Short mmCIF file of C-alpha atoms and ligand atoms in Angstrom, two decimals:
data_model
loop_
_atom_site.label_atom_id
_atom_site.label_comp_id
_atom_site.label_asym_id
_atom_site.label_seq_id
_atom_site.Cartn_x
_atom_site.Cartn_y
_atom_site.Cartn_z
CA UNK A 630 105.43 191.45 203.56
CA UNK A 631 102.41 189.70 202.08
CA UNK A 632 102.81 186.22 200.61
CA UNK A 633 100.73 184.49 197.95
CA UNK A 634 98.06 182.00 198.95
CA UNK A 635 98.96 178.38 198.22
CA UNK A 636 95.86 177.98 196.06
CA UNK A 637 97.01 180.87 193.84
CA UNK A 638 100.33 179.38 192.74
CA UNK A 639 101.76 176.37 190.97
CA UNK A 640 105.28 175.16 191.49
CA UNK A 641 107.66 173.48 189.05
CA UNK A 642 110.50 171.62 190.70
CA UNK A 643 113.45 169.60 189.49
CA UNK A 644 115.29 169.33 192.81
CA UNK A 645 115.73 171.45 195.96
CA UNK A 646 118.15 173.74 194.08
CA UNK A 647 116.03 174.18 190.91
CA UNK A 648 112.44 175.36 190.86
CA UNK A 649 110.08 178.06 189.72
CA UNK A 650 106.69 179.33 190.87
CA UNK A 651 103.87 180.81 188.81
CA UNK A 652 101.08 182.93 190.30
CA UNK A 653 97.79 182.34 188.49
CA UNK A 654 96.98 186.04 188.75
CA UNK A 655 98.54 187.33 185.54
CA UNK A 656 100.37 184.01 184.97
CA UNK A 657 103.13 185.92 186.74
CA UNK A 658 106.27 183.86 187.24
CA UNK A 659 107.28 184.95 190.75
CA UNK A 660 110.33 182.82 191.44
CA UNK A 661 113.12 181.07 189.59
CA UNK A 662 115.62 179.33 191.80
CA UNK A 663 118.65 178.09 189.94
CA UNK A 664 121.55 176.32 191.67
CA UNK A 665 119.95 177.45 194.93
CA UNK A 666 119.91 181.16 194.02
CA UNK A 667 116.73 183.22 193.53
CA UNK A 668 117.17 185.10 190.24
CA UNK A 669 113.76 186.78 189.96
CA UNK A 670 112.88 189.90 191.94
CA UNK A 671 109.57 190.36 193.72
CA UNK A 672 109.20 193.47 195.85
CA UNK A 673 108.88 192.90 199.59
CA UNK A 674 105.91 195.30 199.30
CA UNK A 675 104.24 193.44 196.42
CA UNK A 676 100.51 192.93 196.88
CA UNK A 677 99.05 189.49 196.36
CA UNK A 678 95.45 190.65 196.54
CA UNK A 679 94.43 189.29 193.10
CA UNK A 680 93.50 192.85 192.14
CA UNK A 681 96.73 194.80 191.63
CA UNK A 682 99.46 193.76 189.22
CA UNK A 683 102.20 191.93 191.11
CA UNK A 684 105.25 194.19 191.56
CA UNK A 685 107.94 191.87 190.32
CA UNK A 686 108.30 188.49 188.68
CA UNK A 687 107.52 188.22 184.98
CA UNK A 688 104.13 189.86 184.37
CA UNK A 689 102.67 189.26 180.90
CA UNK A 690 101.95 192.55 179.15
CA UNK A 691 99.06 192.05 176.69
CA UNK A 692 97.32 193.41 174.62
CA UNK A 693 98.91 196.80 175.18
CA UNK A 694 102.28 198.01 176.40
CA UNK A 695 102.17 201.25 178.40
CA UNK A 696 99.23 203.60 179.00
CA UNK A 697 96.13 202.44 177.12
CA UNK A 698 93.08 204.52 176.20
CA UNK A 699 90.84 201.41 176.20
CA UNK A 700 91.92 199.82 179.46
CA UNK A 701 94.55 199.51 182.20
CA UNK A 702 98.25 200.32 181.72
CA UNK A 703 100.09 197.30 180.22
CA UNK A 704 96.77 195.63 179.35
CA UNK A 705 94.51 193.22 181.21
CA UNK A 706 96.52 189.96 181.00
CA UNK A 707 98.65 190.73 184.07
CA UNK A 708 95.56 191.46 186.17
CA UNK A 709 93.46 188.51 185.01
CA UNK A 710 93.32 185.08 186.55
CA UNK A 711 94.66 182.49 184.12
CA UNK A 712 93.54 178.90 183.78
CA UNK A 713 95.92 176.00 184.34
CA UNK A 714 95.78 173.89 181.16
CA UNK A 715 98.54 171.55 182.24
CA UNK A 716 99.79 171.17 185.79
CA UNK A 717 103.58 170.72 186.11
CA UNK A 718 104.69 167.57 184.31
CA UNK A 719 108.11 166.00 183.94
CA UNK A 720 109.24 164.78 180.51
CA UNK A 721 111.65 161.93 179.73
CA UNK A 722 114.63 164.32 179.81
CA UNK A 723 113.75 165.54 183.32
CA UNK A 724 112.41 168.96 182.22
CA UNK A 725 109.23 170.18 183.92
CA UNK A 726 106.54 172.14 182.04
CA UNK A 727 103.25 173.80 182.87
CA UNK A 728 100.74 175.49 180.59
CA UNK A 729 98.40 178.38 181.44
CA UNK A 730 95.89 180.18 179.27
CA UNK A 731 93.68 183.23 179.12
CA UNK A 732 90.67 183.63 176.84
CA UNK A 733 88.43 186.59 176.10
CA UNK A 734 85.57 187.30 178.48
CA UNK A 735 82.61 189.64 178.47
CA UNK A 736 84.82 192.18 180.21
CA UNK A 737 87.75 191.95 177.77
CA UNK A 738 85.43 192.02 174.74
CA UNK A 739 83.77 195.19 176.04
CA UNK A 740 87.18 196.78 176.59
CA UNK A 741 88.94 195.60 173.45
CA UNK A 742 86.94 195.78 170.21
CA UNK A 743 84.95 192.60 170.86
CA UNK A 744 88.09 190.54 170.08
CA UNK A 745 88.05 186.81 170.68
CA UNK A 746 91.42 185.36 171.55
CA UNK A 747 93.34 182.74 173.43
CA UNK A 748 96.75 183.44 174.96
CA UNK A 749 98.78 180.43 176.07
CA UNK A 750 101.89 180.52 178.20
CA UNK A 751 104.11 177.46 178.44
CA UNK A 752 106.81 177.54 181.10
CA UNK A 753 109.56 174.93 180.87
CA UNK A 754 112.16 174.48 183.57
CA UNK A 755 115.43 172.65 183.06
CA UNK A 756 118.40 172.47 185.38
CA UNK A 757 120.00 175.78 184.31
CA UNK A 758 117.33 177.13 182.00
CA UNK A 759 113.84 178.61 182.03
CA UNK A 760 111.80 179.01 178.86
CA UNK A 761 108.59 181.03 178.51
CA UNK A 762 106.67 180.54 175.29
CA UNK A 763 103.70 182.76 174.44
CA UNK A 764 101.07 181.95 171.83
CA UNK A 765 98.30 184.36 170.83
CA UNK A 766 95.47 182.95 168.74
CA UNK A 767 93.00 185.26 167.06
CA UNK A 768 89.72 183.32 167.39
CA UNK A 769 87.61 186.10 165.90
CA UNK A 770 86.81 187.29 162.40
CA UNK A 771 88.61 190.64 162.39
CA UNK A 772 92.28 191.59 162.51
CA UNK A 773 93.62 191.92 166.06
CA UNK A 774 96.16 194.65 166.66
CA UNK A 775 98.22 194.31 169.84
CA UNK A 776 101.57 194.72 171.55
CA UNK A 777 103.04 192.30 174.09
CA UNK A 778 106.02 191.94 176.38
CA UNK A 779 107.53 189.74 179.08
CA UNK A 780 108.20 192.22 181.89
CA UNK A 781 111.06 190.34 183.58
CA UNK A 782 112.31 191.70 186.91
CA UNK A 783 115.78 190.27 187.67
CA UNK A 784 116.87 190.13 191.29
CA UNK A 785 120.26 191.67 192.09
CA UNK A 786 122.35 192.08 195.22
CA UNK A 787 123.10 195.65 194.04
CA UNK A 788 121.75 197.23 190.85
CA UNK A 789 124.73 199.58 190.55
CA UNK A 790 127.00 196.54 189.99
CA UNK A 791 124.80 195.00 187.29
CA UNK A 792 125.05 195.35 183.52
CA UNK A 793 123.15 194.50 180.34
CA UNK A 794 124.93 193.62 177.08
CA UNK A 795 124.25 194.05 173.39
CA UNK A 796 122.63 197.47 173.27
CA UNK A 797 125.44 199.63 171.84
CA UNK A 798 124.64 201.32 168.55
CA UNK A 799 120.88 200.73 168.89
CA UNK A 800 118.34 203.50 168.72
CA UNK A 801 116.08 203.86 171.73
CA UNK A 802 113.20 205.95 172.94
CA UNK A 803 114.09 207.43 176.29
CA UNK A 804 110.87 207.79 178.28
CA UNK A 805 112.93 209.36 181.09
CA UNK A 806 113.87 212.17 178.68
CA UNK A 807 110.61 213.29 177.05
CA UNK A 808 110.46 210.15 174.87
CA UNK A 809 113.15 211.49 172.57
CA UNK A 810 115.22 209.12 170.43
CA UNK A 811 118.90 208.47 171.12
CA UNK A 812 121.63 206.03 170.05
CA UNK A 813 123.10 203.90 172.84
CA UNK A 814 126.84 204.44 173.35
CA UNK A 815 127.53 201.98 176.16
CA UNK A 816 128.34 198.30 176.14
CA UNK A 817 127.63 196.88 178.55
CA UNK A 818 124.99 199.23 179.90
CA UNK A 819 125.25 200.00 183.62
CA UNK A 820 122.40 201.40 185.68
CA UNK A 821 123.10 204.38 187.93
CA UNK A 822 119.79 206.23 187.99
CA UNK A 823 116.23 206.32 186.64
CA UNK A 824 116.04 204.49 183.33
CA UNK A 825 113.01 203.83 181.11
CA UNK A 826 114.26 203.08 177.61
CA UNK A 827 112.72 201.22 174.70
CA UNK A 828 115.51 199.79 172.54
CA UNK A 829 114.35 198.92 169.06
CA UNK A 830 115.35 196.07 166.75
CA UNK A 831 117.60 194.57 169.36
CA UNK A 832 119.70 191.43 168.82
CA UNK A 833 118.09 188.16 169.91
CA UNK A 834 120.38 187.86 172.89
CA UNK A 835 121.44 189.91 175.94
CA UNK A 836 123.40 188.97 179.03
CA UNK A 837 122.47 190.37 182.42
CA UNK A 838 125.31 190.19 184.90
CA UNK A 839 125.57 190.86 188.63
CA UNK A 840 122.92 188.42 189.85
CA UNK A 841 123.15 186.35 193.03
CA UNK A 842 126.48 184.51 193.58
CA UNK A 843 127.95 186.52 190.69
CA UNK A 844 125.73 184.76 188.17
CA UNK A 845 125.16 186.00 184.61
CA UNK A 846 121.95 185.19 182.80
CA UNK A 847 121.70 184.81 179.06
CA UNK A 848 118.37 186.05 177.70
CA UNK A 849 117.50 184.72 174.27
CA UNK A 850 114.33 185.91 172.57
CA UNK A 851 112.36 184.97 169.50
CA UNK A 852 109.87 187.24 167.75
CA UNK A 853 110.32 189.94 170.38
CA UNK A 854 112.25 192.68 168.54
CA UNK A 855 112.32 195.29 171.32
CA UNK A 856 114.05 195.39 174.71
CA UNK A 857 112.82 197.72 177.44
CA UNK A 858 115.12 198.53 180.36
CA UNK A 859 113.44 199.98 183.45
CA UNK A 860 114.41 200.95 186.96
CA UNK A 861 112.46 203.82 188.56
CA UNK A 862 115.29 204.61 191.02
CA UNK A 863 114.14 207.16 193.67
CA UNK A 864 110.71 207.38 192.05
CA UNK A 865 110.19 203.97 193.64
CA UNK A 866 110.09 205.64 197.05
CA UNK A 867 106.69 207.07 196.02
CA UNK A 868 105.40 203.68 194.85
CA UNK A 869 103.61 201.88 197.67
CA UNK A 870 104.55 198.43 196.29
CA UNK A 871 108.28 199.08 195.72
CA UNK A 872 110.10 201.60 197.95
CA UNK A 873 113.85 201.21 198.43
CA UNK A 874 113.78 197.67 197.04
CA UNK A 875 114.58 199.28 193.66
CA UNK A 876 118.29 198.81 194.49
CA UNK A 877 117.77 195.08 194.05
CA UNK A 878 116.11 194.87 190.64
CA UNK A 879 116.49 195.57 186.98
CA UNK A 880 113.74 195.02 184.42
CA UNK A 881 114.98 193.71 181.08
CA UNK A 882 111.80 193.28 179.09
CA UNK A 883 111.64 191.41 175.80
CA UNK A 884 108.70 192.65 173.78
CA UNK A 885 107.03 193.51 170.54
CA UNK A 886 106.01 197.06 171.40
CA UNK A 887 107.36 199.61 168.91
CA UNK A 888 105.08 198.38 166.16
CA UNK A 889 101.79 196.63 166.82
CA UNK A 890 101.29 193.06 165.63
CA UNK A 891 98.42 192.80 163.14
CA UNK A 892 97.11 189.28 163.65
CA UNK A 893 94.73 187.95 161.02
CA UNK A 894 91.71 185.81 161.99
CA UNK A 895 92.47 182.19 162.95
CA UNK A 896 96.24 182.85 162.95
CA UNK A 897 98.56 182.26 165.92
CA UNK A 898 101.41 184.58 166.91
CA UNK A 899 104.30 182.89 168.71
CA UNK A 900 107.16 184.38 170.74
CA UNK A 901 109.46 183.17 173.48
CA UNK A 902 112.26 184.01 175.85
CA UNK A 903 114.78 181.56 177.24
CA UNK A 904 116.83 182.45 180.30
CA UNK A 905 119.89 180.37 181.02
CA UNK A 906 122.91 180.55 183.26
CA UNK A 907 126.27 181.12 181.60
C1 BG6 B 894 107.88 199.64 182.02
C2 BG6 B 894 107.53 200.95 181.37
O1 BG6 B 894 107.77 198.60 181.11
O2 BG6 B 894 106.98 199.39 183.10
C3 BG6 B 894 107.54 202.07 182.40
O3 BG6 B 894 108.45 201.24 180.33
C4 BG6 B 894 106.60 201.72 183.54
O4 BG6 B 894 107.15 203.30 181.79
C5 BG6 B 894 107.01 200.38 184.11
O5 BG6 B 894 106.68 202.74 184.53
C6 BG6 B 894 106.15 199.89 185.28
O6 BG6 B 894 104.81 199.94 184.96
P1 BG6 B 894 103.73 199.59 186.04
O7 BG6 B 894 102.40 199.82 185.37
O8 BG6 B 894 103.94 198.17 186.42
O9 BG6 B 894 103.96 200.53 187.21
#
């Protein structure tokens, strides 16, 4: 098992039972410990080589969800090194925040229509809550078209005992079944095999149950109308950075991916997700 270098991560800590860790490569949140329990999954085979996307945590998908004709799958943000704008700081209420950012470079401009942008991620940790706020500023003079998503991997003792709420009645694109559209019949949704579904126009809130110590997490999202649920199941055995660890994860991904955001020059797009313990 490889571990991240100390110089590649920043840690936010409230006490020895409450902390989170962000890897600067991709601004990937790789740990959230709440009441002493780790709630975020990172594969034991994850690579911390600052080249490959980290298998687990909360990678930031930007400016493209999925395969991309202009660049890497899920965009370049998760495989770029972000800048620390604000090291972890405690406010008067005891919450700790850190701010990271990513701006266009020669490489991103060559890949992506010469766009000039700044993406800012603010992570705020409270005792039973973790908020991730994403801002995208279009610094250029032409409209920027993009999709984005917070690719959250939740850690579970056993995926087959987990469930996700608030999906019944929604239409979804099932990438595991030739990308055909279906209507979800289950509530809550349980995972018992390969799933890769893009639920559209989802409610602003889901619960994910079956985490460590029987915990349930409430996921609240703003300006992220889609929810992607992913677990590769046995396909993971052919992935060199996952393997049989797939039994201990579920991705519940809040995103804006069905329809691209058309961001006008000098305008900022804002979205967030807040995870809290019920
Ligand atoms: C999900 C996609 O968001 O991410 C899946 O819906 C994809 O299709 C998965 O397989 C993992 O992607 P990657 O690039 O991290 O292997």
